[in-house]
């Protein structure tokens, strides 16, 4: 009986699917960087193997060959110069042998310069938003509906019957093969962490800050990961899927999304999305139990929630959802209409003066919502990522007209705000930037000045 069980167990281990899943070593991945990391891992592993064999071999030899039963007596000595030199020099040599390749690999991991394309990744509870900076494409990606249904208590669906259970999404990130992709990671609520093992690297997405990482996939295929930072009760339902395709397939996908592969990228890298309202809708309990009752998978009254189709959670095509359209220059602004000057509209601005205290207060709010993610809450910026410091900055201490013009028209990765902010909001944020972070220009910009430059 035992022999038959043993043969059965060996046969199961010999099966290809089981063998593919049963591995004790880390994977190689599909990028040059993951290959380098694997090589470093194996180098250190074999160094540890040699050290282990040497140490335990010497111990076993001493125990066996110099035991008391053979008539040996322990030697009595103190402060051996040779031993002290040996246990200082040998570990030093080992550390140098490990440090040199490790430092080179770490430098490669952190070097995200000269990317072929940039994608801004924003984590929400509990989904991801992807903004393709250069293609003008933006969409949300969350757990697929089949997994969402199967995970609910009392659903009657066997999770084993769902392909890639809890590891699939409705809208995967799509990138071309052999392309250096830089990711700018931030968050709209709590700390998340973007991690796809086969592409290498894992970086936290932190509210108000931008972390960056990069990868360059050498093989086409679909690669899966998940949020690796405990971000709340829906943490387990926040998978990541990246599809690596040929360049021609990628161009076709961009066209299907309504994007433009030749676009100069007006989306702000690291800016809070203008579709945050859509993000809230996509994570509401009415749309998905993943967000509403992630641990129970049921509505408040105990009934099974029936999610809508996946398409309802998509922003896609670089367009905004209904109800989340940014204000245009022709639409009334709540700040303008509430100012009591009788004017409305982004370009109206009003004729009455707004006090410095009001402008500073409103400007602080606008800055926190739109600017702090790139230029940091203290105005220190992120020069390495292309976001200059506003503290003692050339634009914030230079001519007022140039400062207003840059906010209106944008520059580089910074989008133009003429269509999404009113005159009063722009005047407020410019006033705030010129009189905060240690800047003390004393300039107070009025909405009428902004209106003149539109």
Short mmCIF file of C-alpha atoms in Angstrom, two decimals, residues 6 9 64 79 102 110 129 134 207 232 258 262 266 315 430 433:
data_model
loop_
_atom_site.label_atom_id
_atom_site.label_comp_id
_atom_site.label_asym_id
_atom_site.label_seq_id
_atom_site.Cartn_x
_atom_site.Cartn_y
_atom_site.Cartn_z
CA UNK A 6 4.86 6.51 -2.99
CA UNK A 9 3.29 10.77 -5.38
CA UNK A 64 34.72 13.25 13.74
CA UNK A 79 44.27 35.65 20.98
CA UNK A 102 25.09 44.29 -6.51
CA UNK A 110 17.02 53.06 -10.43
CA UNK A 129 -5.61 54.06 -13.46
CA UNK A 134 2.51 60.20 -25.04
CA UNK A 207 -0.34 59.92 -2.16
CA UNK A 232 -7.33 48.02 2.91
CA UNK A 258 -9.04 56.74 -29.51
CA UNK A 262 2.05 60.78 -32.55
CA UNK A 266 -0.70 66.67 -22.90
CA UNK A 315 -12.70 55.79 -18.82
CA UNK A 430 -0.18 81.68 -8.97
CA UNK A 433 3.09 79.79 -5.44
#
